[in-house]
Amino acid sequence: MYSNLKDLLYCLTKGTGLHIGVLFFGHRGNVKTSLPQAYKIHAAPLCDKVKGAPEAFHACYRHRNEKVRRALEQGEPFFSVCAAGLLEYTRPIWVENEVAALVFVGNACPKGGAPLLEQKLASYGLDKEAAAFEITADEMVRYAEVVESYVCVLLADRSAALPQGTVPLIENLKNYIAENTAGEVDLAALARLFHYNEKYLGRLFKKHTGESFATYTNRCRMQKAAALLEQGEKSVTEVAAATGFSSVCYFNRVFKGFWGVTPTAYRLRK
């Protein structure tokens, strides 16, 4: 048996190009289910390249959030096709009559679907990438079922409690914020998503992070913006869009207020 969820996901996807991610909700989670960011979001070489096109970048985040809402509202697994034309499978994990987590199996090309994938990628000015993993729908379901079964085993392991002072609910909120810095991250919407009272959730978040929800979210955006500027691959306009700002002027103002210099000056300094 694998010692934790990360090891299982690594072994399932190694050498395949397939990507499997798990997003936890509410108060669920422990040491053995903790995952690095790459396994919490949809991340793969092909996805990263597609997201370089602004239109595809925003389409990707809209699609992801729509999948999360649909899975939580309906509570049933389903297939969908992402902005890049790749097949994805979303499976809710139920624990004690509530959705504890979602499993995402993606970066898959349906067998025989390569021509359609090439056409879709060409619409974004991209060439076909070998990273897309050809797989049947039934195989994707089996991958997700394996992950679901193991997550349930790990969540029941009382010896794997998180370190004292670490609250799974807060960690899950922070993970969700980190994944959605490109879009709107609203406390009221998250409260509905996580089934908590908005005011209670806001107070609990500040108690355990030392920051208000808005301050924490803004800091995450600014840290991501700084990292993107340091990489030097995106323009300031693209960095603004990638961190949830529709106005470059407003982004410049917020960035300077946080870092003390404009985005352009920050990039030159680094």
Short mmCIF file of C-alpha atoms in Angstrom, two decimals:
data_model
loop_
_atom_site.label_atom_id
_atom_site.label_comp_id
_atom_site.label_asym_id
_atom_site.label_seq_id
_atom_site.Cartn_x
_atom_site.Cartn_y
_atom_site.Cartn_z
CA MET A 1 0.00 0.00 0.00
CA TYR A 2 1.20 3.52 -0.77
CA SER A 3 2.08 5.64 2.24
CA ASN A 4 0.14 8.69 1.06
CA LEU A 5 -2.07 10.05 -1.71
CA LYS A 6 0.78 11.87 -3.46
CA ASP A 7 2.69 8.62 -3.98
CA LEU A 8 -0.39 6.93 -5.43
CA LEU A 9 -1.04 9.75 -7.91
CA TYR A 10 2.60 9.80 -8.94
CA CYS A 11 2.66 6.07 -9.62
CA LEU A 12 -0.66 6.10 -11.49
CA THR A 13 0.43 8.86 -13.85
CA LYS A 14 4.16 8.19 -14.25
CA GLY A 15 5.10 7.80 -17.90
CA THR A 16 1.53 8.32 -19.16
CA GLY A 17 1.09 12.07 -19.66
CA LEU A 18 -2.20 11.67 -17.79
CA HIS A 19 -2.95 14.15 -15.00
CA ILE A 20 -4.93 13.32 -11.86
CA GLY A 21 -5.80 15.99 -9.31
CA VAL A 22 -7.80 15.94 -6.08
CA LEU A 23 -9.54 18.94 -4.53
CA PHE A 24 -10.76 18.59 -0.92
CA PHE A 25 -13.68 20.45 0.63
CA GLY A 26 -14.94 21.29 4.09
CA HIS A 27 -13.05 19.89 7.05
CA ARG A 28 -11.72 16.82 5.23
CA GLY A 29 -8.02 16.07 4.98
CA ASN A 30 -5.00 14.85 6.93
CA VAL A 31 -1.24 14.39 6.60
CA LYS A 32 -1.60 11.48 4.20
CA THR A 33 -3.98 13.32 1.86
CA SER A 34 -1.87 16.50 1.69
CA LEU A 35 -0.79 17.20 -1.88
CA PRO A 36 1.67 19.52 -3.63
CA GLN A 37 0.04 22.24 -5.73
CA ALA A 38 0.56 20.35 -8.99
CA TYR A 39 -1.88 17.67 -7.80
CA LYS A 40 -4.49 20.17 -6.58
CA ILE A 41 -4.87 22.00 -9.87
CA HIS A 42 -5.04 20.92 -13.48
CA ALA A 43 -1.38 21.09 -14.46
CA ALA A 44 0.35 19.44 -17.39
CA PRO A 45 2.79 20.61 -20.09
CA LEU A 46 0.05 20.77 -22.71
CA CYS A 47 -2.27 22.70 -20.39
CA ASP A 48 0.48 25.17 -19.54
CA LYS A 49 1.11 25.81 -23.22
CA VAL A 50 -2.58 26.23 -24.02
CA LYS A 51 -3.00 28.67 -21.13
CA GLY A 52 -0.39 30.85 -22.82
CA ALA A 53 -3.14 31.93 -25.21
CA PRO A 54 -5.27 34.52 -23.30
CA GLU A 55 -8.57 33.28 -24.73
CA ALA A 56 -7.80 29.69 -23.79
CA PHE A 57 -6.48 30.73 -20.38
CA HIS A 58 -9.79 32.28 -19.34
CA ALA A 59 -11.81 29.52 -20.98
CA CYS A 60 -9.83 26.99 -18.94
CA TYR A 61 -10.65 28.66 -15.63
CA ARG A 62 -14.31 29.11 -16.52
CA HIS A 63 -14.53 25.45 -17.47
CA ARG A 64 -12.80 24.34 -14.26
CA ASN A 65 -15.10 26.37 -12.02
CA GLU A 66 -18.17 25.19 -13.89
CA LYS A 67 -17.05 21.59 -13.32
CA VAL A 68 -16.60 22.19 -9.60
CA ARG A 69 -20.05 23.78 -9.28
CA ARG A 70 -21.72 21.04 -11.31
CA ALA A 71 -20.04 18.26 -9.33
CA LEU A 72 -21.01 19.77 -5.98
CA GLU A 73 -24.57 20.59 -7.02
CA GLN A 74 -25.35 17.28 -8.75
CA GLY A 75 -23.04 14.98 -6.80
CA GLU A 76 -22.58 12.72 -9.81
CA PRO A 77 -19.51 11.89 -11.93
CA PHE A 78 -19.37 13.20 -15.50
CA PHE A 79 -17.16 13.64 -18.56
CA SER A 80 -16.39 16.97 -20.21
CA VAL A 81 -14.07 18.46 -22.82
CA CYS A 82 -11.73 21.26 -21.76
CA ALA A 83 -10.78 24.43 -23.64
CA ALA A 84 -7.91 22.58 -25.33
CA GLY A 85 -10.18 19.79 -26.58
CA LEU A 86 -8.93 17.24 -24.03
CA LEU A 87 -11.24 14.75 -22.35
CA GLU A 88 -11.68 15.07 -18.58
CA TYR A 89 -13.51 13.01 -15.98
CA THR A 90 -14.75 14.53 -12.72
CA ARG A 91 -15.80 12.25 -9.85
CA PRO A 92 -17.15 13.43 -6.47
CA ILE A 93 -16.00 11.47 -3.41
CA TRP A 94 -18.81 11.09 -0.88
CA VAL A 95 -18.04 10.70 2.82
CA GLU A 96 -20.78 10.73 5.46
CA ASN A 97 -23.44 12.07 3.08
CA GLU A 98 -21.40 15.01 1.77
CA VAL A 99 -18.90 15.61 -1.02
CA ALA A 100 -15.50 15.46 0.67
CA ALA A 101 -13.40 15.86 -2.47
CA LEU A 102 -13.40 15.85 -6.25
CA VAL A 103 -11.13 13.69 -8.41
CA PHE A 104 -10.14 15.12 -11.79
CA VAL A 105 -8.69 12.79 -14.44
CA GLY A 106 -7.53 14.75 -17.47
CA ASN A 107 -4.95 15.55 -20.12
CA ALA A 108 -6.50 12.66 -22.04
CA CYS A 109 -7.16 12.28 -25.73
CA PRO A 110 -10.01 9.89 -26.56
CA LYS A 111 -8.71 7.00 -28.64
CA GLY A 112 -9.11 7.99 -32.28
CA GLY A 113 -9.64 11.63 -31.35
CA ALA A 114 -6.20 12.97 -32.27
CA PRO A 115 -7.36 14.76 -35.48
CA LEU A 116 -10.02 16.72 -33.57
CA LEU A 117 -7.48 17.60 -30.90
CA GLU A 118 -5.05 18.89 -33.53
CA GLN A 119 -7.80 21.04 -35.04
CA LYS A 120 -8.72 22.50 -31.64
CA LEU A 121 -5.11 23.29 -30.77
CA ALA A 122 -4.57 24.88 -34.18
CA SER A 123 -7.38 27.33 -33.37
CA TYR A 124 -5.15 28.57 -30.54
CA GLY A 125 -2.08 28.69 -32.77
CA LEU A 126 -0.56 25.60 -31.16
CA ASP A 127 0.89 22.38 -32.55
CA LYS A 128 -0.20 18.95 -31.35
CA GLU A 129 1.71 17.90 -28.25
CA ALA A 130 2.66 14.31 -27.46
CA ALA A 131 1.69 14.94 -23.83
CA ALA A 132 -1.95 14.09 -24.48
CA PHE A 133 -2.53 10.52 -23.31
CA GLU A 134 -4.80 8.34 -25.46
CA ILE A 135 -7.20 6.45 -23.22
CA THR A 136 -10.75 5.07 -23.19
CA ALA A 137 -13.52 6.53 -21.05
CA ASP A 138 -13.79 3.27 -19.08
CA GLU A 139 -10.09 3.43 -18.23
CA MET A 140 -10.48 6.99 -16.94
CA VAL A 141 -13.32 5.86 -14.69
CA ARG A 142 -11.17 3.07 -13.29
CA TYR A 143 -8.34 5.49 -12.52
CA ALA A 144 -10.77 7.72 -10.61
CA GLU A 145 -12.29 4.78 -8.73
CA VAL A 146 -8.85 3.69 -7.52
CA VAL A 147 -8.15 7.20 -6.24
CA GLU A 148 -11.60 7.45 -4.63
CA SER A 149 -11.15 4.16 -2.76
CA TYR A 150 -7.74 5.15 -1.45
CA VAL A 151 -8.86 8.63 -0.40
CA CYS A 152 -11.65 7.07 1.67
CA VAL A 153 -9.13 4.76 3.35
CA LEU A 154 -6.78 7.65 4.13
CA LEU A 155 -9.53 9.92 5.47
CA ALA A 156 -10.53 7.17 7.90
CA ASP A 157 -6.95 6.91 9.24
CA ARG A 158 -7.11 8.69 12.60
CA SER A 159 -3.35 8.32 13.07
CA ALA A 160 -2.75 10.73 10.17
CA ALA A 161 -4.12 13.87 11.81
CA LEU A 162 -2.66 17.18 10.67
CA PRO A 163 -0.20 18.98 12.98
CA GLN A 164 -1.78 20.75 15.94
CA GLY A 165 -3.13 24.14 14.93
CA THR A 166 -3.65 23.12 11.29
CA VAL A 167 -7.33 23.16 10.31
CA PRO A 168 -8.31 21.13 7.21
CA LEU A 169 -11.11 23.57 6.34
CA ILE A 170 -8.68 26.51 6.26
CA GLU A 171 -6.11 24.52 4.27
CA ASN A 172 -8.80 23.56 1.74
CA LEU A 173 -9.89 27.19 1.44
CA LYS A 174 -6.29 28.29 0.89
CA ASN A 175 -5.87 25.62 -1.78
CA TYR A 176 -9.01 26.81 -3.56
CA ILE A 177 -7.82 30.43 -3.45
CA ALA A 178 -4.41 29.46 -4.85
CA GLU A 179 -6.06 27.63 -7.72
CA ASN A 180 -8.41 30.47 -8.62
CA THR A 181 -6.26 33.60 -8.45
CA ALA A 182 -6.98 34.14 -12.16
CA GLY A 183 -10.70 34.55 -11.51
CA GLU A 184 -13.04 36.01 -8.95
CA VAL A 185 -12.52 34.63 -5.45
CA ASP A 186 -15.46 35.73 -3.35
CA LEU A 187 -15.98 34.78 0.31
CA ALA A 188 -19.76 34.60 -0.08
CA ALA A 189 -19.43 32.22 -3.03
CA LEU A 190 -16.90 30.07 -1.17
CA ALA A 191 -19.16 29.96 1.88
CA ARG A 192 -21.94 28.57 -0.31
CA LEU A 193 -19.53 26.17 -1.99
CA PHE A 194 -18.20 24.86 1.34
CA HIS A 195 -21.62 24.99 3.06
CA TYR A 196 -20.65 27.44 5.83
CA ASN A 197 -22.05 30.74 7.08
CA GLU A 198 -20.16 33.58 5.38
CA LYS A 199 -19.49 35.61 8.54
CA TYR A 200 -18.44 32.54 10.51
CA LEU A 201 -16.11 31.45 7.71
CA GLY A 202 -14.56 34.92 7.51
CA ARG A 203 -13.90 35.03 11.26
CA LEU A 204 -12.48 31.50 11.27
CA PHE A 205 -10.22 32.28 8.34
CA LYS A 206 -8.79 35.37 10.02
CA LYS A 207 -8.34 33.53 13.31
CA HIS A 208 -6.16 30.85 11.71
CA THR A 209 -4.30 32.93 9.10
CA GLY A 210 -3.99 36.28 10.86
CA GLU A 211 -5.38 38.00 7.77
CA SER A 212 -8.82 38.83 6.45
CA PHE A 213 -10.01 36.79 3.49
CA ALA A 214 -9.63 39.78 1.15
CA THR A 215 -6.10 40.59 2.37
CA TYR A 216 -4.98 36.98 2.04
CA THR A 217 -6.47 36.67 -1.45
CA ASN A 218 -4.80 39.89 -2.59
CA ARG A 219 -1.45 38.71 -1.23
CA CYS A 220 -1.77 35.44 -3.16
CA ARG A 221 -2.50 37.37 -6.35
CA MET A 222 0.47 39.69 -5.83
CA GLN A 223 2.85 36.84 -5.06
CA LYS A 224 1.71 34.99 -8.18
CA ALA A 225 2.07 38.19 -10.23
CA ALA A 226 5.61 38.68 -8.96
CA ALA A 227 6.51 35.08 -9.81
CA LEU A 228 5.15 35.46 -13.35
CA LEU A 229 7.03 38.72 -13.85
CA GLU A 230 10.25 37.07 -12.70
CA GLN A 231 9.75 34.28 -15.24
CA GLY A 232 9.63 36.95 -17.94
CA GLU A 233 7.46 34.98 -20.36
CA LYS A 234 4.26 37.05 -20.05
CA SER A 235 3.64 40.73 -20.68
CA VAL A 236 2.34 42.93 -17.87
CA THR A 237 -1.10 42.79 -19.50
CA GLU A 238 -1.00 38.98 -19.52
CA VAL A 239 0.19 38.86 -15.91
CA ALA A 240 -2.69 41.13 -14.90
CA ALA A 241 -5.19 38.81 -16.60
CA ALA A 242 -3.54 35.73 -15.07
CA THR A 243 -4.02 37.15 -11.58
CA GLY A 244 -7.65 38.18 -11.91
CA PHE A 245 -7.41 41.82 -13.04
CA SER A 246 -9.42 43.02 -16.04
CA SER A 247 -7.85 46.49 -15.85
CA VAL A 248 -4.08 46.84 -16.31
CA CYS A 249 -4.17 50.30 -14.74
CA TYR A 250 -5.82 48.94 -11.60
CA PHE A 251 -3.39 46.02 -11.54
CA ASN A 252 -0.44 48.44 -11.73
CA ARG A 253 -1.86 50.45 -8.84
CA VAL A 254 -2.49 47.42 -6.62
CA PHE A 255 0.89 45.90 -7.47
CA LYS A 256 2.74 49.10 -6.61
CA GLY A 257 0.78 49.42 -3.38
CA PHE A 258 1.86 45.91 -2.40
CA TRP A 259 5.47 45.75 -3.66
CA GLY A 260 6.37 49.45 -3.68
CA VAL A 261 7.26 49.48 -7.39
CA THR A 262 5.39 49.12 -10.67
CA PRO A 263 5.25 45.70 -12.37
CA THR A 264 7.66 46.91 -15.07
CA ALA A 265 10.14 48.21 -12.50
CA TYR A 266 9.84 44.98 -10.51
CA ARG A 267 10.69 42.91 -13.58
CA LEU A 268 13.71 45.08 -14.40
CA ARG A 269 14.91 44.93 -10.81
CA LYS A 270 14.79 41.14 -10.84
#
